[in-house]
Structure formats: structure tokens, C-alpha cells
mmCIF file of C-alpha atoms in Angstrom:
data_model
loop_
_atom_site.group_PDB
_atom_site.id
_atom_site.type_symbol
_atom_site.label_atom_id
_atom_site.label_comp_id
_atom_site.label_asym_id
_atom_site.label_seq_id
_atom_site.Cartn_x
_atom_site.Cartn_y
_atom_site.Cartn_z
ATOM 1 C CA UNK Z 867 -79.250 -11.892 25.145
ATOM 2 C CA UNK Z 868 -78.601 -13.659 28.308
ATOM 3 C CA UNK Z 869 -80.511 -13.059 32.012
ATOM 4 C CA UNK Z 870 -78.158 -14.029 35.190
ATOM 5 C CA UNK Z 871 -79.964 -15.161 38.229
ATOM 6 C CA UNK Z 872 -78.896 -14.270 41.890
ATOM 7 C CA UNK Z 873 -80.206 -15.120 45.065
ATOM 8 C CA UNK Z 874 -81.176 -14.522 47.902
ATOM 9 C CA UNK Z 875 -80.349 -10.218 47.631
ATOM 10 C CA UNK Z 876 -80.107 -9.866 50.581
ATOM 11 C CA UNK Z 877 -78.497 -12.259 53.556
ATOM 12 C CA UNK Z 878 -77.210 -12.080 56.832
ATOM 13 C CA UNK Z 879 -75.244 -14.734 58.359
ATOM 14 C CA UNK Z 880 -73.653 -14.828 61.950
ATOM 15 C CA UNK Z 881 -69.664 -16.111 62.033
ATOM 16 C CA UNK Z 882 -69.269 -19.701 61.222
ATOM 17 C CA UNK Z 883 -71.862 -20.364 59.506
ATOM 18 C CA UNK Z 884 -72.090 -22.316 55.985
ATOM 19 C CA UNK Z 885 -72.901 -19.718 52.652
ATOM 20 C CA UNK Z 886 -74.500 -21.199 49.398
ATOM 21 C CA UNK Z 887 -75.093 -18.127 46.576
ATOM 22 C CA UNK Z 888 -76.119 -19.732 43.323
ATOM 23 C CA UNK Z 889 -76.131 -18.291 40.480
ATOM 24 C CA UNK Z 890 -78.129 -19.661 37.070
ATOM 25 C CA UNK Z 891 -77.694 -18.075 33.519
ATOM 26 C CA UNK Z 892 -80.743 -18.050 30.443
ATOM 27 C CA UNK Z 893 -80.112 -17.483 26.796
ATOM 28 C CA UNK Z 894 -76.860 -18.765 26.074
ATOM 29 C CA UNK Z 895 -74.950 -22.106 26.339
ATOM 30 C CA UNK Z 896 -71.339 -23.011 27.789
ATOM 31 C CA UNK Z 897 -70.893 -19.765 28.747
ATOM 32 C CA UNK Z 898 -67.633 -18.335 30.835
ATOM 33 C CA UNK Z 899 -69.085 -17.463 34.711
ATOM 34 C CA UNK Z 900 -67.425 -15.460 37.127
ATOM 35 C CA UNK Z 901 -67.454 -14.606 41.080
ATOM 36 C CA UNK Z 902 -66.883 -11.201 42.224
ATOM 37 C CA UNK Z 903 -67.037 -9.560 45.319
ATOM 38 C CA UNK Z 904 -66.596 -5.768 45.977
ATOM 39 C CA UNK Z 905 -66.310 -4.412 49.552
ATOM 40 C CA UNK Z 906 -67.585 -0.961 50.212
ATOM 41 C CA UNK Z 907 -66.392 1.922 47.813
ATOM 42 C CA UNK Z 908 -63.975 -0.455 46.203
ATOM 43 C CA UNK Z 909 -63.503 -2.255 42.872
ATOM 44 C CA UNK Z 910 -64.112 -5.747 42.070
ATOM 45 C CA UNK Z 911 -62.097 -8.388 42.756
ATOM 46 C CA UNK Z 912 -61.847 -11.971 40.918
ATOM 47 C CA UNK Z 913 -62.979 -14.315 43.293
ATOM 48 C CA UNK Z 914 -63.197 -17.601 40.657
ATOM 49 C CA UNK Z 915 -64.168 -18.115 36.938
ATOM 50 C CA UNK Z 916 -65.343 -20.930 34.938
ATOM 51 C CA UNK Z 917 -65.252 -21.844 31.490
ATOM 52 C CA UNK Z 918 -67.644 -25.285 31.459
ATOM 53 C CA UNK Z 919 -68.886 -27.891 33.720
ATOM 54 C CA UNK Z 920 -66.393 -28.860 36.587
ATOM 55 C CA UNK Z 921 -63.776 -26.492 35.686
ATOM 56 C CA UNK Z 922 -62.828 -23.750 38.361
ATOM 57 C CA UNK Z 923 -60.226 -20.864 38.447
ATOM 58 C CA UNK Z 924 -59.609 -19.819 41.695
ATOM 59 C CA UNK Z 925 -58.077 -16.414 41.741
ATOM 60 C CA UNK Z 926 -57.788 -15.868 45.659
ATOM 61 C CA UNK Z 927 -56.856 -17.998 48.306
ATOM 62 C CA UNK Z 928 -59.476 -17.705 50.792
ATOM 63 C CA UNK Z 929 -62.205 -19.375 53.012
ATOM 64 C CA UNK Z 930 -64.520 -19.696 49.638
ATOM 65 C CA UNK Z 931 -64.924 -22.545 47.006
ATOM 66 C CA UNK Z 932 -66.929 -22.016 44.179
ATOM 67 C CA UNK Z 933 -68.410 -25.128 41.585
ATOM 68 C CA UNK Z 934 -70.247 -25.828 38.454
ATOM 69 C CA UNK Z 935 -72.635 -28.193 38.711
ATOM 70 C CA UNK Z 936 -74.782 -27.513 35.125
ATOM 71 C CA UNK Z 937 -73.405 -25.894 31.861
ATOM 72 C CA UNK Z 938 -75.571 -22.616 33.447
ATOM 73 C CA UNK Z 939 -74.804 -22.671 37.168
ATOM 74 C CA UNK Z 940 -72.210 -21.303 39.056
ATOM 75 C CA UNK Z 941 -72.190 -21.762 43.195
ATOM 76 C CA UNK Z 942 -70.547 -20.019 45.774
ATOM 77 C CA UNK Z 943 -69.707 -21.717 49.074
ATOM 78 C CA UNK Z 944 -68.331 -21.617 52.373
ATOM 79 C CA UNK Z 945 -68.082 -23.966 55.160
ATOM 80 C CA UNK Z 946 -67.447 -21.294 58.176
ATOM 81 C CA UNK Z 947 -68.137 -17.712 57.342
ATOM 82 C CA UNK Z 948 -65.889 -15.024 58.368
ATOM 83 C CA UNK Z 949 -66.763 -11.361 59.234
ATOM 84 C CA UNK Z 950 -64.125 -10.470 56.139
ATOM 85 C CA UNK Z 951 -66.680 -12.489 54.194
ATOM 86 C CA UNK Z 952 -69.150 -9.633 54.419
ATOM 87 C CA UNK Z 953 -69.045 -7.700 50.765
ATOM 88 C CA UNK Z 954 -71.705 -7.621 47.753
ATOM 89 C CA UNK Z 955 -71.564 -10.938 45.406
ATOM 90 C CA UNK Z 956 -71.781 -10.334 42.019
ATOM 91 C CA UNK Z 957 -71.875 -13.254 39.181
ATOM 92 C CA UNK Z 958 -71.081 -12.427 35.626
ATOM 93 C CA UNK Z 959 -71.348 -14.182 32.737
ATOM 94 C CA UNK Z 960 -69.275 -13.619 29.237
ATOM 95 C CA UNK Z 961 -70.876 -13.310 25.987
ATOM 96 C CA UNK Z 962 -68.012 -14.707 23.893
ATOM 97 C CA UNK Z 963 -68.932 -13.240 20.542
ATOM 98 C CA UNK Z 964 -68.344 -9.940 21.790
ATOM 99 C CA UNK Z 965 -65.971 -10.486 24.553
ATOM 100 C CA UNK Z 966 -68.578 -8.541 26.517
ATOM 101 C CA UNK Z 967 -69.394 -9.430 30.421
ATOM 102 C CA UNK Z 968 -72.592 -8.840 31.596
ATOM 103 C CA UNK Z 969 -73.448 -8.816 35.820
ATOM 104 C CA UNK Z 970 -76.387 -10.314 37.836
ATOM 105 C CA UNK Z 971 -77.890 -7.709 40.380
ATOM 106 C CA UNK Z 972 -75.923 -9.011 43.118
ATOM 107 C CA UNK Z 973 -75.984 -10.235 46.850
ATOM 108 C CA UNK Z 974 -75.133 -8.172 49.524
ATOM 109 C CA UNK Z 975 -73.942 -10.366 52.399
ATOM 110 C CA UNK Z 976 -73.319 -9.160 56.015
ATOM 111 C CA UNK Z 977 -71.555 -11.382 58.484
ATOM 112 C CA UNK Z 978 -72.237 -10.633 62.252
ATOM 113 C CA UNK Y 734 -48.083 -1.911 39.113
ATOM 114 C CA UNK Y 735 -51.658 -2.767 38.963
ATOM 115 C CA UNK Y 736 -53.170 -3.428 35.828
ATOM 116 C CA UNK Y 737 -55.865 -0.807 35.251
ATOM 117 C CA UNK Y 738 -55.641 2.681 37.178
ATOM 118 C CA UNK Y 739 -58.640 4.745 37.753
ATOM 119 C CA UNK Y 740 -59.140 7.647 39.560
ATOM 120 C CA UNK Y 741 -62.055 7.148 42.582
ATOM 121 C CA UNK Y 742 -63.055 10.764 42.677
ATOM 122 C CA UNK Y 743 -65.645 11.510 43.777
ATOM 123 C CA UNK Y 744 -66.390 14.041 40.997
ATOM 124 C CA UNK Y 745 -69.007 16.145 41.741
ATOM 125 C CA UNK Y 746 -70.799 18.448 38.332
ATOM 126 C CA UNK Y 747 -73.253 21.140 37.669
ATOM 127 C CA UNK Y 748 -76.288 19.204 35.502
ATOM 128 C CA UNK Y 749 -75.734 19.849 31.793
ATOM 129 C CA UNK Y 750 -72.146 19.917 32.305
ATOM 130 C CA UNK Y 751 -69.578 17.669 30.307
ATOM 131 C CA UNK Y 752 -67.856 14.782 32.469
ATOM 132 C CA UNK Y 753 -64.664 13.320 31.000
ATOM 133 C CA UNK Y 754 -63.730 10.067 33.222
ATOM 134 C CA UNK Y 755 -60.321 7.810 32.994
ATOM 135 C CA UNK Y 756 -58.621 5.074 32.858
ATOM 136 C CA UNK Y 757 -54.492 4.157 32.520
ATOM 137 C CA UNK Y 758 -53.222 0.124 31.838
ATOM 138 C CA UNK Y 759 -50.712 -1.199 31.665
ATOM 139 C CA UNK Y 760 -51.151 -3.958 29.474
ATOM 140 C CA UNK Y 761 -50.564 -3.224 25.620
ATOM 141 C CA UNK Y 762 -52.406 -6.828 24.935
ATOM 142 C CA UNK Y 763 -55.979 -5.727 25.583
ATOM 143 C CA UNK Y 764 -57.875 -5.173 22.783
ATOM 144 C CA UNK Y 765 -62.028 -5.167 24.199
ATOM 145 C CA UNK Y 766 -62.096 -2.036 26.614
ATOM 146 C CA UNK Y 767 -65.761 -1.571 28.626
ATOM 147 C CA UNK Y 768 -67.350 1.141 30.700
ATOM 148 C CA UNK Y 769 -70.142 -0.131 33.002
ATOM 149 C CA UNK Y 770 -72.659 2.148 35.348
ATOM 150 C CA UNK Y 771 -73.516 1.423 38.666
ATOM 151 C CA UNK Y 772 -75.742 2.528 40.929
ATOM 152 C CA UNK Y 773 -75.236 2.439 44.565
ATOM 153 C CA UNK Y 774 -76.523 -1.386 45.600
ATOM 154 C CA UNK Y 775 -77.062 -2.492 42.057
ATOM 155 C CA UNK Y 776 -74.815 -4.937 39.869
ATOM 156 C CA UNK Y 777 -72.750 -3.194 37.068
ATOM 157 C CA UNK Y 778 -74.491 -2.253 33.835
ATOM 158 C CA UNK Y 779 -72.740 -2.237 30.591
ATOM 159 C CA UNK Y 780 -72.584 1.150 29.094
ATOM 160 C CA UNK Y 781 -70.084 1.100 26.292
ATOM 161 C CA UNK Y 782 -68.166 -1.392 24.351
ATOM 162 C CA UNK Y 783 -64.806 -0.513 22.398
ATOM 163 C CA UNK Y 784 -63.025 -2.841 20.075
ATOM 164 C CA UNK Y 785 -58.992 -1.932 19.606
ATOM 165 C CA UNK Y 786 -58.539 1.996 19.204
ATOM 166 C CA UNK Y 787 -60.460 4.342 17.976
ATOM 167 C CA UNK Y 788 -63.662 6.458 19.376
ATOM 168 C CA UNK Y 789 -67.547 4.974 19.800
ATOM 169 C CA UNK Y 790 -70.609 7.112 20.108
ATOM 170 C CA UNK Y 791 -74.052 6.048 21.655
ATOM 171 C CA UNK Y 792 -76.333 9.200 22.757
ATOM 172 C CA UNK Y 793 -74.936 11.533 25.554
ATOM 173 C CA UNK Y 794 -72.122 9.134 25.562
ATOM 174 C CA UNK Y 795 -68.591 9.042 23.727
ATOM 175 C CA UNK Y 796 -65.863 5.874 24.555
ATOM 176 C CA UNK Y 797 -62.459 6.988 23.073
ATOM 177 C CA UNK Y 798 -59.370 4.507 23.296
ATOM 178 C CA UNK Y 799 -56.336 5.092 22.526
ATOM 179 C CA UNK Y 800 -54.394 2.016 22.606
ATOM 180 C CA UNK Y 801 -50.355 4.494 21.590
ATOM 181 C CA UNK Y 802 -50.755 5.623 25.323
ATOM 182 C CA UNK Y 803 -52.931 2.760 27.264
ATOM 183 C CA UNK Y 804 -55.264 5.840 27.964
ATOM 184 C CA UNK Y 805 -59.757 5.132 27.744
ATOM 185 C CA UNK Y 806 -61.622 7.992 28.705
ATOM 186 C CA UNK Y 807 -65.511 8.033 28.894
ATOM 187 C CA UNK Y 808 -67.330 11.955 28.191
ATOM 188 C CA UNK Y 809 -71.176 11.914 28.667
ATOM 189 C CA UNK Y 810 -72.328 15.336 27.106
ATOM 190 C CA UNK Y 811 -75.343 17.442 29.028
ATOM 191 C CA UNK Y 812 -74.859 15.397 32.584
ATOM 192 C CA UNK Y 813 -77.811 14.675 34.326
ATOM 193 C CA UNK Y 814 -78.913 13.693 38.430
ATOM 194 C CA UNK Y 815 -79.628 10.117 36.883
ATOM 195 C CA UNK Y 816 -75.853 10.106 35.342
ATOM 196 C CA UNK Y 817 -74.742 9.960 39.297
ATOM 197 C CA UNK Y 818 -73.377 6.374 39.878
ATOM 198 C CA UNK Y 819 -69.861 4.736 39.847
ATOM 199 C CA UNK Y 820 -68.683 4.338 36.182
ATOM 200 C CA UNK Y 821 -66.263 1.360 36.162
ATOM 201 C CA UNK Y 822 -63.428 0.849 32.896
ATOM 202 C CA UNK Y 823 -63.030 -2.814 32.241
ATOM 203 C CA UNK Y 824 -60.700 -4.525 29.664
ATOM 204 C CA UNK Y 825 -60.595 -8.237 28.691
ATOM 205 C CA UNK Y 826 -57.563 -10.857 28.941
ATOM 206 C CA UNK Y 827 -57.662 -14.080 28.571
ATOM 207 C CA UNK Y 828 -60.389 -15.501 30.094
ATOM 208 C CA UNK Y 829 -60.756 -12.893 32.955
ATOM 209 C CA UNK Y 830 -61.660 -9.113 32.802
ATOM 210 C CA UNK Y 831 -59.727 -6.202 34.740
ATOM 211 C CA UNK Y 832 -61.466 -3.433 36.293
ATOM 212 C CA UNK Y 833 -60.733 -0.162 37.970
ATOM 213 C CA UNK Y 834 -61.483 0.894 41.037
ATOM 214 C CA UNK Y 835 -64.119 3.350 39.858
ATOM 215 C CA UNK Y 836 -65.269 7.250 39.596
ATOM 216 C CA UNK Y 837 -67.817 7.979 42.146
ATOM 217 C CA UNK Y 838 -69.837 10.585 39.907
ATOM 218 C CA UNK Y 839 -72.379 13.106 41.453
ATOM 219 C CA UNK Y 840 -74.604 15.495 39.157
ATOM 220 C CA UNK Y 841 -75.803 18.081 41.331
ATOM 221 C CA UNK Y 842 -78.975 19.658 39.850
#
């Protein structure tokens, strides 16, 4: 079965700054990735998906871009960071035989 | 209309109690139906996996879906304190998965 990668777990960033949250998968090959982000108490929401090298779904119109460098990494950016940025990251990845999505541990972000 | 409806609770239980959880969509095309566990600054664990309709068993736990009424319901049997997380229903589209909001679930000891 497949491991997901996040990092940094932790990161605090003051307004305006740039954001880079990369994400690398192990034990699979062209897999589907996927951005999430979930605020406080809430659900997740879609931020982008992928489903191979260069391709990107962009689900929300925001201050975030997302690419897919290698077949198993998936990066988040920004350019400026807003305080709305602030949330907990999550990257998923799909196992397509069983239509199953499985979740990295996350990166809590906080925007001051 | 949002796609998947899920009640955010919290729900709070006596330990050994049983806890039925829920979730309503609206979409009669999903077929792969998911409940993931998470604990309070951890990513989302996968718990149970349902193909179509039908019921799946797996310990304490019991997925049921029934597809006639775009209903899922989750029952974990004998609760315990570790049980208390947010349980999350998930269903595949194409390409991109749904979730509820979450249950916020607390088993008191």
C-alpha cells in the first residue's frame, strides 16, 4: 500500500509571504493526488486534484496554485499568503483499484 | 443542495454504548461510499469501504448503504474513549471524492 509524505507539520507564516507544502507519494505509480484544506470544525474542501504529471484541477478560485512536477509529487503554492490561508493541509492520494483515498497526516498552517 | 449531508453533532455516549452515525446524498451515481476517523490534529484514516448497497462488517464496526434512499449510516458496537474523533462519510465521483462535514463523537467513560 502506498505512504504520503507531508511537510513541514507545522508552519507559521506572517501575511504576504510565499507558501511551498510538498507532498511525495511511495508504493504506487501515476496515482490521482489531491489538495485539501479544512478550517476549524469544518469539512474538507477540494482545493486541486491531479491525475499525472502537469495536469491540474483547480476546484477553487483562490490565492493558491498547486503543480506536479514528478509522477509522485504534488506542490502547493502561494505567492502572498493571506490570513484566510490559515487552515490544516491535507494531501491525498487515490488507490484506483479500489476507488479508495487515503490522507497524509497533514499541515497545519497559521498565518499572522 | 449540497452533495453529501451530515449531521456535525457533537454526539456525546456512555462507553459500551452503540453509536449509529449518518449520512444523506444526493447523487444516485455514487457507487464507492467511505467512512474515515479522525482525530483532533491528525489526517483522516480510512475506516470502512462500501461498494454499491448492501451492509460491511469489520470488528466493532458495521457500514450499511442503502443506495433506494441515498442514506450510509456507520454503528460501532461497545463504544469506547478511543472511538472519540470526527467520523467523516465520503463517496467517489469522477475523479474527486465528496465528504461531509463530520460527527464530532465523544465516548465518555
Amino acid at each position: 500500500s502506498q505512504t504520503i509524505h507531508q511537510w513541514p507539520a507545522t508552519l507559521v507564516q506572517p501575511v504576504g509571504s510565499p507558501l511551498s507544502l510538498e507532498c511525495t507519494v511511495e508504493g504506487t505509480s501515476n496515482p490521482n493526488l489531491y489538495w485539501y484544506r479544512q478550517a476549524a470544525g469544518r469539512g474538507l474542501q477540494l482545493l486541486f486534484y491531479s491525475v499525472g504529471i502537469g495536469q491540474i484541477s483547480s476546484e477553487v478560485p483562490q490565492n493558491l496554485s498547486a503543480s506536479r512536477p514528478q509522477d509522485r509529487q504534488f506542490i502547493l503554492s502561494s505567492k502572498k499568503l493571506l490570513l484566510s490561508d490559515s487552515g490544516f493541509y491535507l494531501c491525498a492520494c487515490l488507490q484506483g483499484d479500489k476507488n479508495i483515498q487515503y490522507f497524509g497526516a497533514g499541515t497545519r498552517l497559521s498565518v499572522l | 443542495q449540497k452533495e453529501v449531508e451530515q449531521d456535525p453533532g457533537p454526539l456525546s455516549v456512555p462507553e459500551g454504548a452503540i453509536v449509529s452515525l449518518n449520512c444523506t446524498y444526493s447523487n444516485s451515481a455514487f457507487q464507492y461510499f467511505m467512512w474515515y476517523r479522525q482525530y483532533s490534529r491528525k489526517g483522516p484514516e480510512l475506516l470502512m469501504y462500501t461498494y454499491s448497497s448492501g451492509n460491511k462488517e469489520d470488528g466493532r464496526f458495521t457500514a450499511q448503504v442503502d443506495k433506494s434512499s441515498k442514506y450510509i449510516s456507520l454503528f460501532i458496537r461497545d463504544s469506547q474513549p478511543s472511538d472519540s474523533a470526527t467520523y467523516l462519510c465520503a463517496m467517489k465521483g469522477f475523479n474527486k471524492f465528496y465528504f461531509g462535514s463530520g460527527t464530532k463523537l465523544n465516548v465518555k467513560p
